[in-house]
Amino acid sequence: MSNRMATSSMSCGRLAGWISAAVLLQILGLWLFVSGFFPVKPTVPGFSGPESYRMPTCEDVLVDERRDLLPDQLAKMYMDLSQIPPAFDRMILMVIDGLPAEFVLGKGGQPPEKSLMEAMPYTQFLLSERRAIAFHAKAAPPTVTMPRLKAMISGAIGGFLDVAFNFNTQAFLDDNLLDQFYQIGWNLVMFGDDTWIKLFPSLFRRYDGVNSFYVKDTVEVDFNVSRHLEVELVANDWKLMILHYLGLDHAGHIAGRHSLLMNSKLKEMDDTIRLIHTHNALNGDDDGGRTLLVVVSDHGMTERGNHGGSSFEETDSLALFADLWSESLVYASNMHNEVFQVDVAPTLALLFGVPIPKNNVGVLLIEAFNSFTDEHKLRALELNSWQLLRLLQVHLPHLLCRDLREGASSGQVVQSNEYFDNIEEKFHHLYSIAKAAHTLWKLSERDSSGRSENSTNSYNAVASYYDFLRYGSEWLSHRATDKPIKLILSGVVLLLLSSVLLFYLLLLQFKDHGTERKFGSALKNCSCVWHLDETFVSFGTFLHIFSLGASSMVEEEQYTWHFLSSTMCLILFYMTMLSFLKEQQTVSVEMKKEGKLDLHQSQITHISVAKYTARVILMKPLHTYFRIYSLLIVLICGRILRGWHQGGVNWAHLPDISKWLEQTSSSCMKAFEITSLLLVMMLSLFALSLLKSRTRYVLIASFGIVVLGFLVLLHIIENQPVNRSTSIAQIFYFNFGILVFGTFVLSPWILPLNFQEHSDSHSSALKTDGVLMGIQDSLYVVGVIYASSWCILQLLLQQPVNAIPMLLIFVQTMACIIYFSASGHHRQLVEVAAVYFLGMAGHFYLGNSNTLATIDVAGAFIGISSYSIIFPSVLMFIITFSSPILSYLSMLVCISTKDIVSLSLHERPDLSQLLNLMIAFPCLLPLVLNSAVLTTFTLILLVMRNHLFVWSVFSPKYLYVCAGTVSVYIGLYVVTVTVVYTCTVFFFRAKLLKFGKS
C-alpha cells in the first residue's frame, strides 16, 4: 500500500478506485477457481465401432472398419460380431418428465398410495402380470433435464456445471445411442421437449418440439405430443420414436408433488401407455417387427415440485421396460430393484445390437435379458466388461498391460476381500475371476451332464461379472476429474488479496469516521455496554464463516441467520431499554434539583407516583418510542417468518405455515395475496407522504406505485387465462421500468433545493444546507420507490404462499431503518450490518435453501410469451435473491435519514467528501462480509474436494455463494450510481444557480 493511501483521509475517487480494483481481483480469482474446480468433464472422443466386440489390449490400434459400409452392412456386421440376436426391431422411448418412481413402484418395499395406483391402472396391470419390469433408476445430481437425458442415452455422468448448460442446450457430440442407431440406418422421430432437437439437431426424420421451460402450461405441452400417436403407431418408416411429456413436471412446479393436477396427469400418462401397448405394433407384424416400449423419467421432484438437488425424492427416477416378460425369473436372487439411470444405455445398446457408447459407466440390467439363453446373457456381460475396461484404461493406462486373459484359472478361487497394493490390481483380480467363471461355464456347457451344475456355474459367472462391473462403474462415477491445481491456487490467492484489500479499506474508513461514537449523555459511563453491538457484528460474522465448514450447518444455514438477525435485534432492544432507564434517572435527578419531586419524603402517595411517571413519559423524546416499537415489530415479524417455511434439507418435511396454507382453497390464498399487496402499497404511499417537499412529482411517483399494484391485482385475479395473464405481466414490467428509471433520472432535477436566497454572509451556508436537504429528499424518494417497487415485483413473481413473507420482510426492513433513524447511539457499521443480516435471513424465510431444488422455476416464466433464455434466467435470479437485493436497495432510505446537514455548520463539504461520508460504509461493509464468506468457503471447498458430500452439499452451496456475490455487486452498484448521480446533479444545480445570480 502506498503511504498516500494510508493517510487519515481518503478521497472518494481514490476509494472508488481501490474498491474497483479489489472487486476486479475477486471476479478474476472466482473465474480462475471455478474454471479449475468445475471443469467440463473430459470424455473419450469418437464413437464405438467393431472394436467394441473384441477384447481390449494394452495398446489397441483403432482402425475405422466402418468406412465405406452401408448402414445395412454395418448393422449386419454388429450382429455377427456381438453374437447376440437383437431382441427387438423397434423402440418407443417414452419420457415422463419429473415422474418419481415412487408413484409407480412405491417406496421401501411398500406399494404406492391407493390414489396413485388407481391413477395408473394399466401400468400396474403390466407390472403385476410380469409383462413389464420396472426399476428405481437413481439419477445423479444435478437433477435437471438435459444432463439426465445425456446420461440415459450415453451412459456417462456429466460435470456438475451441466445444471447451468440446461438453460442453453448445445448439440451433443459425444458417443450415444441415437447416433449409433442413426449409423445403422434407423429413422428417428421425436415429439415433445425440444431439448432433444437441440441435442440432436439433424437426426430426426420428423419432429414436433415444445418448449420445456414454460411451466405454466400443463395441457398443450402433452396434447402436442399425443396428437401424433395415432398416425405414428401405424407408420412403418421409423425405428425409434421418442415421446417426451412435460405436463406432469409442470404440474409439480406449479402446485407441488401433491397437486390436484397430479392424478389427472398420471391417468393421462397411463392412457398413453395403454394406447401404445395395446396397439398391434407391439404384437409384432410383418412390416414393423417387434417393438419395445421403454418408459423412463429424467428425475423426480420434491414435496414442492422442484428438482435439481440430490435428495431421494429428486433422484428417484423410473425405468420401465414393457413386454420383457418371462415365465420364470431365473436370477431372482441377483435382481436389484434399485439401479442407476446410466444403466439404461448399455441395456438398450445390447438389446438392439449396437456398440455400447464409449463413455458409458452403466451396467446392463440382466433382468431385461431373461428371455435370452445363458450364453447370450454372459456374452452381453462380457461386452459390457470390455467396454468398461477400455474406459478404465483412459484413467489407468497400465491396467491392460497385464495379461487379463490368463488371470485366475478356474481352479484358483481368490477371496474378494484380499488386500491389494493399488486399484489396478483390484480390477485385474475382479475381471480375472469373472473371466475364469465364464470359461468354467463354457466347459460345463460342453461336458456336464447335470443341468444343476451348469446353472450354478452360470449364476457364478453372472455374479462375478457384476462384481467387476459394479465396482468399476462406482469407481468411474466417483472419480474426481483432474483439477489443475495451479489454476485453483491462483484463484484462491487472488480472492485472499481481494478480501485483505477490502478489509483494509474498511479499517481506514472506520478510522476516518472517528473512533468516538455519538453516545447519549446519560450513557457515557457505560462504554463497555455500548460496544456490545459492534462486538456481536464481528462475532456473528466469524460464527457464520466457521459454520460453513460443517455439511449439516450448510444444509440448515437458515438457523444461523435466524440466530444472527434475532439476537442482533435483542441486543439493540436491550441497549434501547437501558438508554430509556438512564434517561429516566437523568430526568429524576433534574426534577429533584428543581424541587419538583422530593425523593426523601417518607411517604409518597400512589397519586404522586403516577403524576411523576406521567411527567417522565411526557418529557421522554418521542424517538425513543419509535425505537422500541420498531424493534418489537422486527422481532415479531421475524418470529412469524421463522415458522412460515421449515426450510433446509433434513427437516423440510415437517409442518409449517406454508404447508398449511397450500392445503387451503385458492380463494383463501388469493385473499392473502391481495391483502399483502394492499398493505405494501399503503406502507409505500405513507412513506412517500412523509416527505416534506410535497411536490407534484411525489404525487406522480405515488400514482406509479398505485398503477403497479393495480396490475399485480389484475394478475392475481386473472390468473387462469394464460394469454391475458401474460399480457398483464408484460405491461407491469414496462411500467416498472418506467417508474424506477424515471424516478432515478428525474428526482434530482425536479425536487427543490430547499433554501431561500439571501444576500448576507450566511447565504453560502444556507445554500449548502439547501443542497444537502435536497439530496436527502431525493434519495428518500428514490429509495422508497426502489424498495416498494421491488416488493410489488416480488408479489407478482413469487409463489402465492410467499406473499405474506414478502410483506413481513418489507416491514422488517423499514422498521429497522426507522429504528436507526431515531437513534444516534450506533455507528453506521452496525446499521448496515443489521440491514444485511435481515436481508440474508429473509432469503431463507422465503423458502430458499442451499439445494438447487428450492429454486422457483415457475415464477421465472411469468410474462414470457415466447422462448427465451436470458429473461427467465434474470427473473429466476431476481426471485431467488429478492430479500438480499431488497436490503441493498433499502440502504438508500437508510442513507437519506442520516443528518448530513450538520456538515455545513463548521465547513462547506465538497462533493467527494460528501460521497465518502454517505456511501463508504453501505458499499464497503456488504462487500467485506460477502468477500469473507466467498473466500472462506472457497478454501473449504478446496479442502473438501474429496468429501462424500462435495457434489451434493458443498458445490450447490458454492453456486449460491457465487450468485449471491453477483447480487451484492448489482445491489451496491445501483446504490452507488444513484447516490453519485443525485449528489452530482444537486451540486450542478447549485452551481448553475450561483452563476445565474452572479
Coordinates of N, CA and C in Angstrom, one line a residue, residues 167-332:
F167 N -30.1 -24.5 -19.4 CA -30.9 -23.5 -20.0 C -30.4 -23.0 -21.4
N168 N -29.3 -23.6 -21.8 CA -28.8 -23.2 -23.1 C -28.2 -24.5 -23.8
T169 N -29.0 -25.4 -24.1 CA -28.6 -26.7 -24.6 C -27.9 -26.6 -25.9
Q170 N -26.7 -27.3 -26.0 CA -25.9 -27.3 -27.3 C -26.0 -28.7 -27.8
A171 N -25.6 -28.9 -29.1 CA -25.6 -30.2 -29.7 C -24.7 -31.1 -29.0
F172 N -25.1 -32.4 -28.8 CA -24.4 -33.4 -28.1 C -23.5 -34.1 -29.1
L173 N -22.2 -34.0 -28.9 CA -21.2 -34.6 -29.9 C -20.6 -35.9 -29.4
D174 N -20.8 -36.3 -28.1 CA -20.2 -37.5 -27.6 C -20.9 -38.7 -28.1
D175 N -20.3 -39.9 -27.9 CA -20.9 -41.1 -28.3 C -22.2 -41.4 -27.6
N176 N -23.2 -41.8 -28.3 CA -24.5 -42.0 -27.7 C -25.4 -43.0 -28.5
L177 N -26.4 -43.4 -28.0 CA -27.3 -44.4 -28.6 C -27.9 -43.9 -29.9
L178 N -28.4 -42.7 -29.9 CA -29.1 -42.1 -31.0 C -28.3 -42.1 -32.2
D179 N -27.0 -41.6 -32.1 CA -26.1 -41.6 -33.2 C -25.8 -43.0 -33.7
Q180 N -25.7 -44.0 -32.7 CA -25.4 -45.3 -33.1 C -26.5 -45.9 -33.9
F181 N -27.8 -45.6 -33.5 CA -28.9 -46.1 -34.2 C -29.0 -45.5 -35.6
Y182 N -28.6 -44.2 -35.7 CA -28.7 -43.5 -37.0 C -27.6 -44.1 -37.9
Q183 N -26.5 -44.5 -37.4 CA -25.4 -45.0 -38.3 C -25.8 -46.4 -38.9
I184 N -26.7 -47.1 -38.2 CA -27.1 -48.4 -38.8 C -28.4 -48.3 -39.6
G185 N -28.8 -47.0 -39.9 CA -29.9 -46.8 -40.8 C -31.2 -46.6 -40.2
W186 N -31.3 -46.4 -38.9 CA -32.6 -46.2 -38.3 C -33.1 -44.8 -38.6
N187 N -34.5 -44.8 -38.8 CA -35.2 -43.5 -38.9 C -35.7 -43.1 -37.5
L188 N -35.5 -41.9 -37.1 CA -35.9 -41.4 -35.8 C -36.9 -40.3 -35.9
V189 N -37.9 -40.4 -35.0 CA -38.9 -39.4 -34.9 C -39.0 -38.9 -33.4
M190 N -39.4 -37.7 -33.2 CA -39.4 -37.2 -31.8 C -40.5 -36.2 -31.7
F191 N -41.3 -36.3 -30.6 CA -42.4 -35.4 -30.3 C -42.3 -35.1 -28.8
G192 N -42.3 -33.8 -28.5 CA -42.2 -33.3 -27.1 C -41.1 -32.3 -26.8
D193 N -40.5 -32.4 -25.7 CA -39.5 -31.5 -25.2 C -38.4 -31.2 -26.3
D194 N -38.3 -29.9 -26.7 CA -37.4 -29.6 -27.7 C -35.9 -29.6 -27.3
T195 N -35.6 -30.1 -26.1 CA -34.2 -30.3 -25.7 C -33.6 -31.4 -26.6
W196 N -34.4 -32.4 -27.0 CA -33.9 -33.4 -27.9 C -33.5 -32.8 -29.2
I197 N -34.2 -31.9 -29.7 CA -33.9 -31.2 -31.0 C -32.6 -30.4 -30.9
K198 N -32.4 -29.8 -29.8 CA -31.1 -29.0 -29.6 C -30.0 -30.0 -29.4
L199 N -30.2 -31.1 -28.7 CA -29.1 -32.1 -28.6 C -28.7 -32.8 -29.9
F200 N -29.7 -33.0 -30.7 CA -29.5 -33.8 -31.9 C -30.2 -33.0 -33.1
P201 N -29.7 -31.9 -33.5 CA -30.4 -31.1 -34.5 C -30.6 -31.7 -35.9
S202 N -29.9 -32.8 -36.2 CA -30.0 -33.3 -37.6 C -30.4 -34.7 -37.7
L203 N -30.8 -35.3 -36.6 CA -31.0 -36.8 -36.6 C -32.5 -37.2 -36.9
F204 N -33.4 -36.3 -36.6 CA -34.8 -36.8 -36.6 C -35.5 -36.6 -38.0
R205 N -36.1 -37.6 -38.4 CA -36.9 -37.6 -39.7 C -38.1 -36.7 -39.6
R206 N -38.8 -36.8 -38.5 CA -39.9 -35.9 -38.2 C -39.8 -35.5 -36.7
Y207 N -40.3 -34.3 -36.4 CA -40.3 -33.9 -35.0 C -41.3 -32.8 -34.8
D208 N -41.7 -32.7 -33.6 CA -42.6 -31.6 -33.2 C -42.2 -31.2 -31.8
G209 N -41.4 -30.2 -31.6 CA -40.9 -29.8 -30.3 C -41.7 -28.8 -29.6
V210 N -41.8 -28.9 -28.3 CA -42.5 -28.0 -27.4 C -41.4 -27.4 -26.4
N211 N -41.6 -26.2 -26.0 CA -40.7 -25.6 -25.1 C -40.9 -26.1 -23.7
S212 N -39.8 -26.5 -23.1 CA -39.8 -27.2 -21.8 C -39.9 -26.2 -20.6
F213 N -39.6 -24.9 -20.8 CA -39.4 -24.0 -19.7 C -40.7 -23.2 -19.4
Y214 N -41.7 -23.3 -20.2 CA -42.9 -22.5 -19.9 C -43.8 -23.4 -19.0
V215 N -43.5 -23.4 -17.7 CA -44.0 -24.3 -16.8 C -45.5 -24.1 -16.4
K216 N -46.0 -22.9 -16.9 CA -47.4 -22.7 -16.6 C -48.4 -23.5 -17.4
D217 N -47.8 -24.1 -18.5 CA -48.7 -24.9 -19.4 C -48.6 -26.4 -19.0
T218 N -49.7 -27.0 -18.6 CA -49.7 -28.4 -18.3 C -50.6 -29.2 -19.3
V219 N -51.2 -28.5 -20.3 CA -52.2 -29.1 -21.2 C -51.6 -29.2 -22.6
E220 N -51.3 -28.1 -23.2 CA -50.8 -28.1 -24.6 C -49.5 -28.9 -24.8
V221 N -48.6 -28.8 -23.8 CA -47.3 -29.5 -24.0 C -47.5 -31.0 -24.1
D222 N -48.5 -31.6 -23.5 CA -48.8 -33.0 -23.7 C -49.7 -33.3 -24.8
F223 N -50.6 -32.4 -25.1 CA -51.5 -32.6 -26.3 C -50.7 -32.6 -27.6
N224 N -49.7 -31.7 -27.6 CA -48.9 -31.6 -28.8 C -48.1 -32.9 -29.1
V225 N -47.9 -33.7 -28.1 CA -47.2 -35.0 -28.2 C -48.2 -36.1 -28.6
S226 N -49.3 -36.2 -27.9 CA -50.2 -37.3 -28.1 C -51.0 -37.2 -29.4
R227 N -51.1 -36.0 -29.9 CA -51.9 -35.9 -31.2 C -51.2 -36.6 -32.4
H228 N -49.9 -36.9 -32.2 CA -49.2 -37.6 -33.3 C -49.3 -39.1 -33.2
L229 N -49.8 -39.6 -32.1 CA -49.6 -41.1 -31.8 C -50.4 -41.9 -32.8
E230 N -51.7 -41.6 -33.0 CA -52.5 -42.5 -33.9 C -51.8 -42.7 -35.3
V231 N -51.3 -41.6 -35.8 CA -50.6 -41.7 -37.1 C -49.3 -42.5 -37.0
E232 N -48.5 -42.1 -36.0 CA -47.2 -42.7 -35.9 C -47.2 -44.2 -35.6
L233 N -48.2 -44.6 -34.8 CA -48.2 -46.0 -34.5 C -48.5 -47.0 -35.6
V234 N -49.1 -46.5 -36.7 CA -49.4 -47.3 -37.8 C -48.4 -47.1 -38.9
A235 N -47.5 -46.1 -38.7 CA -46.4 -45.8 -39.7 C -45.3 -46.9 -39.6
N236 N -44.7 -47.2 -40.7 CA -43.6 -48.2 -40.6 C -42.3 -47.7 -41.1
D237 N -42.2 -46.3 -41.1 CA -41.0 -45.7 -41.7 C -40.0 -45.2 -40.6
W238 N -40.3 -45.6 -39.3 CA -39.4 -45.3 -38.2 C -39.0 -46.5 -37.4
K239 N -37.8 -46.4 -36.8 CA -37.3 -47.4 -35.9 C -37.3 -47.0 -34.5
L240 N -37.2 -45.7 -34.2 CA -37.2 -45.2 -32.9 C -38.1 -44.0 -32.8
M241 N -39.0 -44.0 -31.9 CA -39.9 -42.9 -31.7 C -39.7 -42.4 -30.2
I242 N -39.4 -41.1 -30.0 CA -39.2 -40.5 -28.7 C -40.4 -39.7 -28.4
L243 N -41.1 -39.9 -27.2 CA -42.2 -39.1 -26.8 C -41.8 -38.5 -25.4
H244 N -41.7 -37.2 -25.3 CA -41.2 -36.6 -24.1 C -42.4 -35.7 -23.6
Y245 N -43.0 -36.2 -22.5 CA -44.2 -35.5 -21.9 C -43.7 -34.6 -20.8
L246 N -44.2 -33.4 -20.7 CA -43.7 -32.3 -19.8 C -44.8 -31.9 -18.8
G247 N -46.0 -32.3 -19.0 CA -47.1 -31.8 -18.2 C -47.0 -32.1 -16.7
L248 N -46.6 -33.4 -16.4 CA -46.5 -33.8 -15.0 C -45.5 -33.0 -14.3
D249 N -44.3 -32.7 -14.9 CA -43.3 -31.9 -14.3 C -43.8 -30.5 -14.1
H250 N -44.5 -29.9 -15.0 CA -45.0 -28.6 -14.9 C -46.1 -28.5 -13.8
A251 N -46.9 -29.5 -13.6 CA -47.9 -29.6 -12.6 C -47.2 -29.5 -11.2
G252 N -46.1 -30.2 -11.1 CA -45.3 -30.2 -9.9 C -44.7 -28.8 -9.6
H253 N -44.2 -28.2 -10.6 CA -43.6 -26.8 -10.4 C -44.7 -25.9 -9.9
I254 N -45.9 -26.0 -10.4 CA -47.0 -25.1 -10.1 C -47.5 -25.3 -8.7
A255 N -47.8 -26.5 -8.4 CA -48.5 -26.7 -7.1 C -47.9 -27.8 -6.2
G256 N -46.8 -28.4 -6.6 CA -46.1 -29.3 -5.7 C -46.4 -30.8 -6.1
R257 N -45.8 -31.6 -5.3 CA -45.9 -33.1 -5.5 C -47.3 -33.6 -5.4
H258 N -48.0 -33.0 -4.5 CA -49.4 -33.5 -4.2 C -50.4 -32.6 -4.9
S259 N -50.1 -32.0 -6.0 CA -51.0 -31.1 -6.7 C -52.3 -31.9 -7.1
L260 N -53.4 -31.1 -7.2 CA -54.6 -31.7 -7.6 C -54.5 -32.1 -9.1
L261 N -53.6 -31.5 -9.8 CA -53.4 -31.9 -11.2 C -52.6 -33.2 -11.4
M262 N -52.0 -33.7 -10.3 CA -51.1 -34.8 -10.4 C -51.8 -36.1 -10.9
N263 N -52.9 -36.4 -10.2 CA -53.5 -37.7 -10.5 C -54.1 -37.7 -11.9
S264 N -54.6 -36.5 -12.4 CA -55.1 -36.4 -13.7 C -54.0 -36.6 -14.8
K265 N -52.8 -36.0 -14.5 CA -51.7 -36.2 -15.4 C -51.2 -37.6 -15.4
L266 N -51.2 -38.3 -14.2 CA -50.8 -39.7 -14.2 C -51.8 -40.6 -15.0
K267 N -53.1 -40.3 -14.9 CA -54.1 -41.0 -15.6 C -53.9 -40.8 -17.1
E268 N -53.5 -39.6 -17.5 CA -53.3 -39.3 -18.9 C -52.0 -40.1 -19.4
M269 N -51.0 -40.2 -18.6 CA -49.8 -40.9 -19.0 C -50.1 -42.4 -19.1
D270 N -51.0 -42.9 -18.1 CA -51.4 -44.3 -18.2 C -52.2 -44.7 -19.4
D271 N -53.1 -43.7 -19.8 CA -53.8 -43.9 -21.0 C -52.9 -44.0 -22.2
T272 N -51.9 -43.2 -22.2 CA -50.9 -43.2 -23.3 C -50.2 -44.5 -23.4
I273 N -49.8 -45.0 -22.2 CA -49.1 -46.4 -22.2 C -50.0 -47.4 -22.7
R274 N -51.3 -47.4 -22.3 CA -52.3 -48.4 -22.7 C -52.4 -48.3 -24.2
L275 N -52.6 -47.1 -24.8 CA -52.7 -46.9 -26.2 C -51.5 -47.5 -27.0
I276 N -50.3 -47.3 -26.5 CA -49.1 -47.8 -27.2 C -49.0 -49.3 -27.0
H277 N -49.3 -49.8 -25.8 CA -49.0 -51.2 -25.6 C -50.0 -52.1 -26.2
T278 N -51.3 -51.6 -26.3 CA -52.3 -52.4 -26.9 C -52.4 -52.4 -28.4
H279 N -51.6 -51.5 -29.0 CA -51.6 -51.4 -30.4 C -50.9 -52.6 -31.0
N280 N -51.3 -52.9 -32.3 CA -50.8 -54.1 -32.9 C -49.3 -54.0 -33.2
A281 N -48.7 -52.8 -33.1 CA -47.3 -52.6 -33.4 C -46.5 -53.4 -32.4
L282 N -47.0 -53.5 -31.1 CA -46.2 -54.2 -30.1 C -46.4 -55.7 -30.2
N283 N -47.4 -56.1 -30.9 CA -47.6 -57.6 -31.1 C -46.7 -58.2 -32.1
G284 N -46.1 -57.3 -32.9 CA -45.2 -57.8 -34.0 C -46.0 -58.0 -35.2
D285 N -45.5 -57.4 -36.4 CA -46.2 -57.7 -37.6 C -45.1 -57.8 -38.7
D286 N -45.5 -58.0 -39.9 CA -44.5 -58.2 -41.0 C -43.7 -57.0 -41.3
D287 N -44.4 -55.8 -41.1 CA -43.7 -54.6 -41.6 C -42.8 -54.0 -40.4
G288 N -43.4 -53.8 -39.3 CA -42.7 -53.1 -38.2 C -41.8 -53.9 -37.4
G289 N -42.1 -55.2 -37.2 CA -41.3 -56.1 -36.4 C -41.7 -55.9 -34.9
R290 N -41.0 -56.5 -34.0 CA -41.3 -56.5 -32.6 C -40.8 -55.2 -32.0
T291 N -41.7 -54.5 -31.2 CA -41.3 -53.2 -30.7 C -41.2 -53.2 -29.1
L292 N -40.3 -52.5 -28.6 CA -40.1 -52.4 -27.2 C -40.5 -51.1 -26.7
L293 N -41.3 -51.0 -25.7 CA -41.7 -49.8 -25.0 C -40.9 -49.6 -23.8
V294 N -40.2 -48.5 -23.8 CA -39.4 -48.1 -22.6 C -39.9 -46.8 -22.0
V295 N -40.4 -46.8 -20.8 CA -40.9 -45.7 -20.1 C -39.9 -45.2 -19.0
V296 N -39.4 -44.0 -19.2 CA -38.4 -43.5 -18.2 C -38.8 -42.1 -17.7
S297 N -38.2 -41.7 -16.6 CA -38.3 -40.3 -16.2 C -36.9 -39.8 -16.0
D298 N -36.7 -38.5 -16.2 CA -35.4 -37.9 -16.1 C -35.0 -37.7 -14.7
H299 N -36.0 -37.4 -13.8 CA -35.7 -37.1 -12.4 C -37.0 -37.2 -11.6
G300 N -37.0 -37.0 -10.3 CA -38.2 -37.0 -9.5 C -38.5 -35.5 -9.2
M301 N -39.1 -35.4 -8.0 CA -39.4 -34.0 -7.6 C -39.6 -34.0 -6.0
T302 N -39.4 -32.8 -5.5 CA -39.5 -32.6 -4.0 C -41.0 -32.4 -3.7
E303 N -41.3 -32.2 -2.4 CA -42.6 -32.0 -2.0 C -43.2 -30.8 -2.7
R304 N -42.4 -29.8 -2.9 CA -42.9 -28.6 -3.6 C -42.8 -28.6 -5.1
G305 N -42.4 -29.8 -5.6 CA -42.5 -30.0 -7.1 C -41.2 -29.5 -7.8
N306 N -40.2 -29.2 -7.0 CA -38.9 -28.7 -7.7 C -37.9 -29.9 -7.8
H307 N -36.8 -29.6 -8.4 CA -35.8 -30.6 -8.6 C -34.5 -29.9 -8.9
G308 N -33.4 -30.7 -8.9 CA -32.1 -30.1 -9.1 C -31.1 -30.6 -8.1
G309 N -31.5 -31.0 -6.9 CA -30.6 -31.4 -5.8 C -30.4 -32.9 -5.8
S310 N -30.0 -33.4 -4.7 CA -29.6 -34.8 -4.6 C -30.4 -35.6 -3.6
S311 N -31.5 -35.1 -3.2 CA -32.4 -35.9 -2.2 C -33.0 -37.1 -2.9
F312 N -33.5 -38.1 -2.1 CA -34.0 -39.3 -2.7 C -35.2 -38.9 -3.6
E313 N -36.1 -38.0 -3.2 CA -37.2 -37.6 -4.0 C -36.8 -37.1 -5.3
E314 N -35.7 -36.4 -5.4 CA -35.3 -35.8 -6.7 C -34.6 -36.8 -7.6
T315 N -33.8 -37.7 -7.0 CA -33.0 -38.7 -7.8 C -33.8 -39.9 -8.1
D316 N -35.0 -40.1 -7.6 CA -35.8 -41.3 -7.7 C -36.5 -41.3 -9.1
S317 N -35.8 -41.7 -10.1 CA -36.4 -41.7 -11.5 C -36.9 -43.1 -11.8
L318 N -37.7 -43.3 -12.9 CA -38.2 -44.5 -13.3 C -37.6 -45.1 -14.5
A319 N -37.4 -46.4 -14.6 CA -37.0 -47.1 -15.8 C -37.9 -48.3 -16.0
L320 N -38.8 -48.3 -16.9 CA -39.7 -49.4 -17.1 C -39.6 -50.0 -18.5
F321 N -39.5 -51.3 -18.6 CA -39.4 -52.0 -19.9 C -40.6 -52.9 -20.1
A322 N -41.4 -52.5 -21.0 CA -42.7 -53.2 -21.2 C -42.5 -54.3 -22.3
D323 N -43.2 -55.4 -22.1 CA -43.1 -56.6 -22.9 C -41.8 -57.4 -22.8
L324 N -41.2 -57.2 -21.6 CA -40.0 -58.1 -21.3 C -40.4 -59.2 -20.4
W325 N -41.3 -60.0 -20.8 CA -42.0 -61.0 -19.9 C -41.3 -62.3 -20.1
S326 N -41.1 -63.0 -18.9 CA -40.6 -64.3 -18.9 C -41.3 -65.1 -17.9
E327 N -41.5 -66.4 -18.2 CA -42.3 -67.3 -17.3 C -41.6 -67.5 -16.0
S328 N -40.3 -67.5 -15.9 CA -39.6 -67.7 -14.7 C -38.4 -66.7 -14.6
L329 N -38.2 -66.1 -13.5 CA -37.1 -65.2 -13.2 C -36.0 -66.1 -12.7
V330 N -35.1 -66.5 -13.5 CA -34.0 -67.4 -13.1 C -33.1 -66.8 -12.1
Y331 N -32.8 -65.5 -12.3 CA -31.8 -64.9 -11.5 C -32.5 -63.9 -10.5
A332 N -33.5 -64.4 -9.8 CA -34.3 -63.6 -8.9 C -33.4 -63.1 -7.8

